[in-house]
Amino acid sequence: QEASSRDTLNVAIMTDPEGLDPQKTSATSTYFVTTNIYEPLVVMDENWHIQPRLAESWEVADDYKSVTFHLKKGVKFHNGREMTAQDVKFSIERLHEDDSPKQKYYANITGAEIVDDYTITFTTEKPDAVLLTSFAYPWSVIVPEECADTLKTAPVGTGAYRFDNWVPQQELNLTRNEDYYDTLASIEKVAYKIVPD
């Protein structure tokens, strides 16, 4: 095919996302789209091993009651602002809020100490052997505080794709993030077409 015909990936989905703020929903339809827009500190690979994403490294305390993350530098949100430890603190604390459907996953986290702009330590009430895993879920993403109130319809993350537009019951479009800190996506645009069953 001509190169121009490969610029857009068309993806059929059965239903609209339940908003585009993954921290405020439990809907798989949302995560299916938002994993391209937002990112967590760490991810799980195909072998269920924790790998770095927004964090470049981390240390889990010997007593399993804290984890310290060292953030990648130069990571920018889609609004152009650099991500810092303050954004990480805000995002994880946001998952504690009463309207968070994932609140129970973070109930054991009792503290967040910013060491510097690129280092943050989370502490727990009790030892937690799977503490690191809780930072790899598709809802444990890092968001900019100044955009938090509008993420449901105008998402801003650090991911490989930026939100373009959404016409409910019709389509939702993403565009490659040209300022991405990692390898650029090979496909320029992703068009989700809503095709009800």
PDB file of C-alpha atoms in Angstrom:
ATOM      1  CA  GLN A   1       0.000   0.000   0.000  1.00  0.00           C
ATOM      2  CA  GLU A   2       0.992   3.614  -0.404  1.00  0.00           C
ATOM      3  CA  ALA A   3       2.613   5.106   2.686  1.00  0.00           C
ATOM      4  CA  SER A   4      -0.214   7.638   3.077  1.00  0.00           C
ATOM      5  CA  SER A   5      -2.751   4.824   3.521  1.00  0.00           C
ATOM      6  CA  ARG A   6      -0.770   3.524   6.505  1.00  0.00           C
ATOM      7  CA  ASP A   7      -0.810   6.827   8.403  1.00  0.00           C
ATOM      8  CA  THR A   8      -4.047   5.976  10.231  1.00  0.00           C
ATOM      9  CA  LEU A   9      -4.993   2.832  12.129  1.00  0.00           C
ATOM     10  CA  ASN A  10      -8.768   2.351  12.243  1.00  0.00           C
ATOM     11  CA  VAL A  11     -10.002   0.388  15.253  1.00  0.00           C
ATOM     12  CA  ALA A  12     -13.607  -0.730  15.686  1.00  0.00           C
ATOM     13  CA  ILE A  13     -14.903  -0.673  19.269  1.00  0.00           C
ATOM     14  CA  MET A  14     -18.336  -1.714  20.483  1.00  0.00           C
ATOM     15  CA  THR A  15     -19.070   1.140  22.859  1.00  0.00           C
ATOM     16  CA  ASP A  16     -18.011   4.634  23.796  1.00  0.00           C
ATOM     17  CA  PRO A  17     -15.482   4.920  26.622  1.00  0.00           C
ATOM     18  CA  GLU A  18     -16.973   5.790  29.995  1.00  0.00           C
ATOM     19  CA  GLY A  19     -15.110   9.078  29.918  1.00  0.00           C
ATOM     20  CA  LEU A  20     -11.369   9.479  29.393  1.00  0.00           C
ATOM     21  CA  ASP A  21     -10.219   9.829  32.993  1.00  0.00           C
ATOM     22  CA  PRO A  22      -8.948   6.340  33.921  1.00  0.00           C
ATOM     23  CA  GLN A  23      -8.703   7.240  37.613  1.00  0.00           C
ATOM     24  CA  LYS A  24     -12.444   7.838  37.881  1.00  0.00           C
ATOM     25  CA  THR A  25     -13.862   4.742  36.210  1.00  0.00           C
ATOM     26  CA  SER A  26     -13.711   0.946  36.207  1.00  0.00           C
ATOM     27  CA  ALA A  27     -14.720   0.624  32.549  1.00  0.00           C
ATOM     28  CA  THR A  28     -12.524  -1.464  30.287  1.00  0.00           C
ATOM     29  CA  SER A  29     -13.798   0.630  27.385  1.00  0.00           C
ATOM     30  CA  THR A  30     -11.981   3.607  28.896  1.00  0.00           C
ATOM     31  CA  TYR A  31      -8.692   1.792  29.535  1.00  0.00           C
ATOM     32  CA  PHE A  32      -8.696   0.432  25.977  1.00  0.00           C
ATOM     33  CA  VAL A  33      -8.242   3.998  24.738  1.00  0.00           C
ATOM     34  CA  THR A  34      -6.480   5.759  27.602  1.00  0.00           C
ATOM     35  CA  THR A  35      -3.482   3.402  27.833  1.00  0.00           C
ATOM     36  CA  ASN A  36      -2.272   5.216  24.718  1.00  0.00           C
ATOM     37  CA  ILE A  37      -2.708   8.672  26.302  1.00  0.00           C
ATOM     38  CA  TYR A  38      -1.559   8.232  29.909  1.00  0.00           C
ATOM     39  CA  GLU A  39       1.240   6.257  31.538  1.00  0.00           C
ATOM     40  CA  PRO A  40       1.992   4.829  35.011  1.00  0.00           C
ATOM     41  CA  LEU A  41       5.335   4.823  36.802  1.00  0.00           C
ATOM     42  CA  VAL A  42       5.933   1.165  35.971  1.00  0.00           C
ATOM     43  CA  VAL A  43       4.321  -1.482  33.764  1.00  0.00           C
ATOM     44  CA  MET A  44       4.106  -5.266  33.723  1.00  0.00           C
ATOM     45  CA  ASP A  45       5.569  -7.061  30.727  1.00  0.00           C
ATOM     46  CA  GLU A  46       4.264 -10.230  29.079  1.00  0.00           C
ATOM     47  CA  ASN A  47       6.007 -12.300  31.752  1.00  0.00           C
ATOM     48  CA  TRP A  48       4.435 -10.310  34.597  1.00  0.00           C
ATOM     49  CA  HIS A  49       7.725  -8.650  35.474  1.00  0.00           C
ATOM     50  CA  ILE A  50       7.741  -4.991  36.505  1.00  0.00           C
ATOM     51  CA  GLN A  51       9.428  -2.725  33.966  1.00  0.00           C
ATOM     52  CA  PRO A  52      10.145   1.034  34.058  1.00  0.00           C
ATOM     53  CA  ARG A  53       7.895   3.551  32.349  1.00  0.00           C
ATOM     54  CA  LEU A  54       7.798   7.036  33.886  1.00  0.00           C
ATOM     55  CA  ALA A  55      10.117   5.895  36.654  1.00  0.00           C
ATOM     56  CA  GLU A  56      13.630   4.982  35.571  1.00  0.00           C
ATOM     57  CA  SER A  57      14.391   3.043  38.767  1.00  0.00           C
ATOM     58  CA  TRP A  58      13.069   2.326  42.259  1.00  0.00           C
ATOM     59  CA  GLU A  59      13.945   0.764  45.578  1.00  0.00           C
ATOM     60  CA  VAL A  60      11.545  -1.215  47.751  1.00  0.00           C
ATOM     61  CA  ALA A  61      12.433  -1.156  51.459  1.00  0.00           C
ATOM     62  CA  ASP A  62      13.535  -4.396  53.096  1.00  0.00           C
ATOM     63  CA  ASP A  63      10.468  -4.273  55.364  1.00  0.00           C
ATOM     64  CA  TYR A  64       8.138  -3.811  52.346  1.00  0.00           C
ATOM     65  CA  LYS A  65       6.695  -0.663  53.895  1.00  0.00           C
ATOM     66  CA  SER A  66       7.966   1.874  51.383  1.00  0.00           C
ATOM     67  CA  VAL A  67       9.057   2.317  47.784  1.00  0.00           C
ATOM     68  CA  THR A  68      11.144   5.150  46.379  1.00  0.00           C
ATOM     69  CA  PHE A  69      10.818   6.071  42.704  1.00  0.00           C
ATOM     70  CA  HIS A  70      13.387   7.940  40.649  1.00  0.00           C
ATOM     71  CA  LEU A  71      11.592   9.634  37.760  1.00  0.00           C
ATOM     72  CA  LYS A  72      12.774  10.041  34.209  1.00  0.00           C
ATOM     73  CA  LYS A  73      13.771  13.617  33.469  1.00  0.00           C
ATOM     74  CA  GLY A  74      12.441  15.633  30.562  1.00  0.00           C
ATOM     75  CA  VAL A  75       9.080  13.812  30.341  1.00  0.00           C
ATOM     76  CA  LYS A  76       6.434  16.276  29.205  1.00  0.00           C
ATOM     77  CA  PHE A  77       2.679  16.223  29.483  1.00  0.00           C
ATOM     78  CA  HIS A  78       0.751  16.891  26.305  1.00  0.00           C
ATOM     79  CA  ASN A  79       0.248  20.487  27.467  1.00  0.00           C
ATOM     80  CA  GLY A  80       4.020  21.013  27.300  1.00  0.00           C
ATOM     81  CA  ARG A  81       4.795  21.047  31.028  1.00  0.00           C
ATOM     82  CA  GLU A  82       7.444  18.746  32.468  1.00  0.00           C
ATOM     83  CA  MET A  83       6.261  16.005  34.807  1.00  0.00           C
ATOM     84  CA  THR A  84       7.678  16.144  38.344  1.00  0.00           C
ATOM     85  CA  ALA A  85       7.328  14.303  41.644  1.00  0.00           C
ATOM     86  CA  GLN A  86       4.534  16.706  42.610  1.00  0.00           C
ATOM     87  CA  ASP A  87       2.423  15.324  39.753  1.00  0.00           C
ATOM     88  CA  VAL A  88       3.117  11.788  40.955  1.00  0.00           C
ATOM     89  CA  LYS A  89       2.074  12.674  44.496  1.00  0.00           C
ATOM     90  CA  PHE A  90      -1.108  14.373  43.282  1.00  0.00           C
ATOM     91  CA  SER A  91      -2.040  11.490  40.986  1.00  0.00           C
ATOM     92  CA  ILE A  92      -1.643   8.694  43.534  1.00  0.00           C
ATOM     93  CA  GLU A  93      -3.392  10.721  46.236  1.00  0.00           C
ATOM     94  CA  ARG A  94      -6.224  11.298  43.755  1.00  0.00           C
ATOM     95  CA  LEU A  95      -6.784   7.535  43.762  1.00  0.00           C
ATOM     96  CA  HIS A  96      -7.573   7.817  47.493  1.00  0.00           C
ATOM     97  CA  GLU A  97     -10.480  10.208  46.894  1.00  0.00           C
ATOM     98  CA  ASP A  98     -14.045   9.171  47.690  1.00  0.00           C
ATOM     99  CA  ASP A  99     -15.090   9.140  44.028  1.00  0.00           C
ATOM    100  CA  SER A 100     -12.233   6.826  43.041  1.00  0.00           C
ATOM    101  CA  PRO A 101     -13.528   3.332  42.188  1.00  0.00           C
ATOM    102  CA  LYS A 102     -10.022   1.977  42.814  1.00  0.00           C
ATOM    103  CA  GLN A 103      -9.629   3.454  46.292  1.00  0.00           C
ATOM    104  CA  LYS A 104      -9.256   0.052  47.970  1.00  0.00           C
ATOM    105  CA  TYR A 105      -6.088  -0.705  46.007  1.00  0.00           C
ATOM    106  CA  TYR A 106      -4.316   2.239  47.655  1.00  0.00           C
ATOM    107  CA  ALA A 107      -5.755   2.161  51.174  1.00  0.00           C
ATOM    108  CA  ASN A 108      -2.476   0.835  52.568  1.00  0.00           C
ATOM    109  CA  ILE A 109      -0.492   3.817  51.240  1.00  0.00           C
ATOM    110  CA  THR A 110      -0.375   6.333  54.075  1.00  0.00           C
ATOM    111  CA  GLY A 111       2.304   8.790  52.998  1.00  0.00           C
ATOM    112  CA  ALA A 112       4.020  10.409  50.021  1.00  0.00           C
ATOM    113  CA  GLU A 113       7.245  12.315  50.560  1.00  0.00           C
ATOM    114  CA  ILE A 114       8.743  14.366  47.739  1.00  0.00           C
ATOM    115  CA  VAL A 115      12.529  14.151  48.065  1.00  0.00           C
ATOM    116  CA  ASP A 116      13.208  16.369  45.047  1.00  0.00           C
ATOM    117  CA  ASP A 117      11.627  17.089  41.656  1.00  0.00           C
ATOM    118  CA  TYR A 118      12.486  13.616  40.393  1.00  0.00           C
ATOM    119  CA  THR A 119      12.346  11.466  43.528  1.00  0.00           C
ATOM    120  CA  ILE A 120       9.362  10.436  45.654  1.00  0.00           C
ATOM    121  CA  THR A 121       8.830   7.897  48.437  1.00  0.00           C
ATOM    122  CA  PHE A 122       5.513   6.230  49.239  1.00  0.00           C
ATOM    123  CA  THR A 123       5.027   4.601  52.630  1.00  0.00           C
ATOM    124  CA  THR A 124       2.452   2.079  53.820  1.00  0.00           C
ATOM    125  CA  GLU A 125       0.756   1.255  57.085  1.00  0.00           C
ATOM    126  CA  LYS A 126       1.580  -2.440  56.846  1.00  0.00           C
ATOM    127  CA  PRO A 127       4.190  -4.429  54.930  1.00  0.00           C
ATOM    128  CA  ASP A 128       3.013  -4.902  51.350  1.00  0.00           C
ATOM    129  CA  ALA A 129       4.844  -7.439  49.186  1.00  0.00           C
ATOM    130  CA  VAL A 130       2.873  -6.395  46.075  1.00  0.00           C
ATOM    131  CA  LEU A 131       3.172  -2.656  46.651  1.00  0.00           C
ATOM    132  CA  LEU A 132       5.085  -2.100  43.429  1.00  0.00           C
ATOM    133  CA  THR A 133       2.362  -3.810  41.399  1.00  0.00           C
ATOM    134  CA  SER A 134      -0.221  -1.232  42.500  1.00  0.00           C
ATOM    135  CA  PHE A 135       1.707   1.387  40.520  1.00  0.00           C
ATOM    136  CA  ALA A 136       1.455  -0.628  37.286  1.00  0.00           C
ATOM    137  CA  TYR A 137      -2.317  -0.725  36.853  1.00  0.00           C
ATOM    138  CA  PRO A 138      -3.882   1.156  33.896  1.00  0.00           C
ATOM    139  CA  TRP A 139      -5.599   3.553  36.313  1.00  0.00           C
ATOM    140  CA  SER A 140      -2.451   4.373  38.329  1.00  0.00           C
ATOM    141  CA  VAL A 141      -1.401   6.877  35.685  1.00  0.00           C
ATOM    142  CA  ILE A 142       0.234  10.250  36.244  1.00  0.00           C
ATOM    143  CA  VAL A 143      -1.846  13.305  35.405  1.00  0.00           C
ATOM    144  CA  PRO A 144      -1.228  17.069  35.605  1.00  0.00           C
ATOM    145  CA  GLU A 145      -3.097  18.654  38.498  1.00  0.00           C
ATOM    146  CA  GLU A 146      -4.050  21.735  36.491  1.00  0.00           C
ATOM    147  CA  CYS A 147      -6.003  19.556  34.042  1.00  0.00           C
ATOM    148  CA  ALA A 148      -7.620  17.175  36.531  1.00  0.00           C
ATOM    149  CA  ASP A 149     -11.106  18.679  36.339  1.00  0.00           C
ATOM    150  CA  THR A 150     -11.366  18.227  32.563  1.00  0.00           C
ATOM    151  CA  LEU A 151      -9.665  14.868  31.999  1.00  0.00           C
ATOM    152  CA  LYS A 152     -12.964  13.083  31.440  1.00  0.00           C
ATOM    153  CA  THR A 153     -13.481  14.804  28.091  1.00  0.00           C
ATOM    154  CA  ALA A 154     -10.078  16.402  27.393  1.00  0.00           C
ATOM    155  CA  PRO A 155      -7.370  13.978  28.542  1.00  0.00           C
ATOM    156  CA  VAL A 156      -3.782  15.174  29.054  1.00  0.00           C
ATOM    157  CA  GLY A 157      -1.117  12.590  29.750  1.00  0.00           C
ATOM    158  CA  THR A 158       2.468  11.735  28.866  1.00  0.00           C
ATOM    159  CA  GLY A 159       1.724   8.890  26.453  1.00  0.00           C
ATOM    160  CA  ALA A 160       2.710   8.149  22.878  1.00  0.00           C
ATOM    161  CA  TYR A 161      -0.584   9.564  21.604  1.00  0.00           C
ATOM    162  CA  ARG A 162      -2.397  12.836  22.230  1.00  0.00           C
ATOM    163  CA  PHE A 163      -6.163  13.201  22.339  1.00  0.00           C
ATOM    164  CA  ASP A 164      -7.529  14.854  19.200  1.00  0.00           C
ATOM    165  CA  ASN A 165     -11.314  14.767  19.300  1.00  0.00           C
ATOM    166  CA  TRP A 166     -14.295  12.618  20.268  1.00  0.00           C
ATOM    167  CA  VAL A 167     -17.722  12.502  18.647  1.00  0.00           C
ATOM    168  CA  PRO A 168     -19.813  10.280  20.968  1.00  0.00           C
ATOM    169  CA  GLN A 169     -21.405   7.268  19.289  1.00  0.00           C
ATOM    170  CA  GLN A 170     -19.274   7.896  16.204  1.00  0.00           C
ATOM    171  CA  GLU A 171     -15.506   8.111  16.630  1.00  0.00           C
ATOM    172  CA  LEU A 172     -12.605   9.063  18.864  1.00  0.00           C
ATOM    173  CA  ASN A 173      -9.277  10.182  17.386  1.00  0.00           C
ATOM    174  CA  LEU A 174      -5.714  10.211  18.686  1.00  0.00           C
ATOM    175  CA  THR A 175      -2.600  11.748  17.106  1.00  0.00           C
ATOM    176  CA  ARG A 176       1.001  10.712  17.623  1.00  0.00           C
ATOM    177  CA  ASN A 177       2.826  12.669  20.338  1.00  0.00           C
ATOM    178  CA  GLU A 178       5.772  14.169  18.449  1.00  0.00           C
ATOM    179  CA  ASP A 179       7.375  15.288  21.732  1.00  0.00           C
ATOM    180  CA  TYR A 180       7.327  11.808  23.248  1.00  0.00           C
ATOM    181  CA  TYR A 181      10.373  11.081  25.415  1.00  0.00           C
ATOM    182  CA  ASP A 182      10.700   7.512  24.144  1.00  0.00           C
ATOM    183  CA  THR A 183      10.532   5.923  20.678  1.00  0.00           C
ATOM    184  CA  LEU A 184       7.877   7.631  18.559  1.00  0.00           C
ATOM    185  CA  ALA A 185       4.867   5.567  17.532  1.00  0.00           C
ATOM    186  CA  SER A 186       5.151   4.244  13.979  1.00  0.00           C
ATOM    187  CA  ILE A 187       1.538   5.117  13.158  1.00  0.00           C
ATOM    188  CA  GLU A 188       0.578   8.780  13.043  1.00  0.00           C
ATOM    189  CA  LYS A 189      -3.125   8.565  13.889  1.00  0.00           C
ATOM    190  CA  VAL A 190      -5.457   6.102  15.615  1.00  0.00           C
ATOM    191  CA  ALA A 191      -9.158   6.373  14.829  1.00  0.00           C
ATOM    192  CA  TYR A 192     -11.539   4.448  17.079  1.00  0.00           C
ATOM    193  CA  LYS A 193     -14.817   3.831  15.274  1.00  0.00           C
ATOM    194  CA  ILE A 194     -17.783   3.128  17.547  1.00  0.00           C
ATOM    195  CA  VAL A 195     -19.633   0.166  16.019  1.00  0.00           C
ATOM    196  CA  PRO A 196     -22.331  -1.139  18.413  1.00  0.00           C
ATOM    197  CA  ASP A 197     -22.874  -4.886  18.382  1.00  0.00           C
TER     198      ASP A 197
END
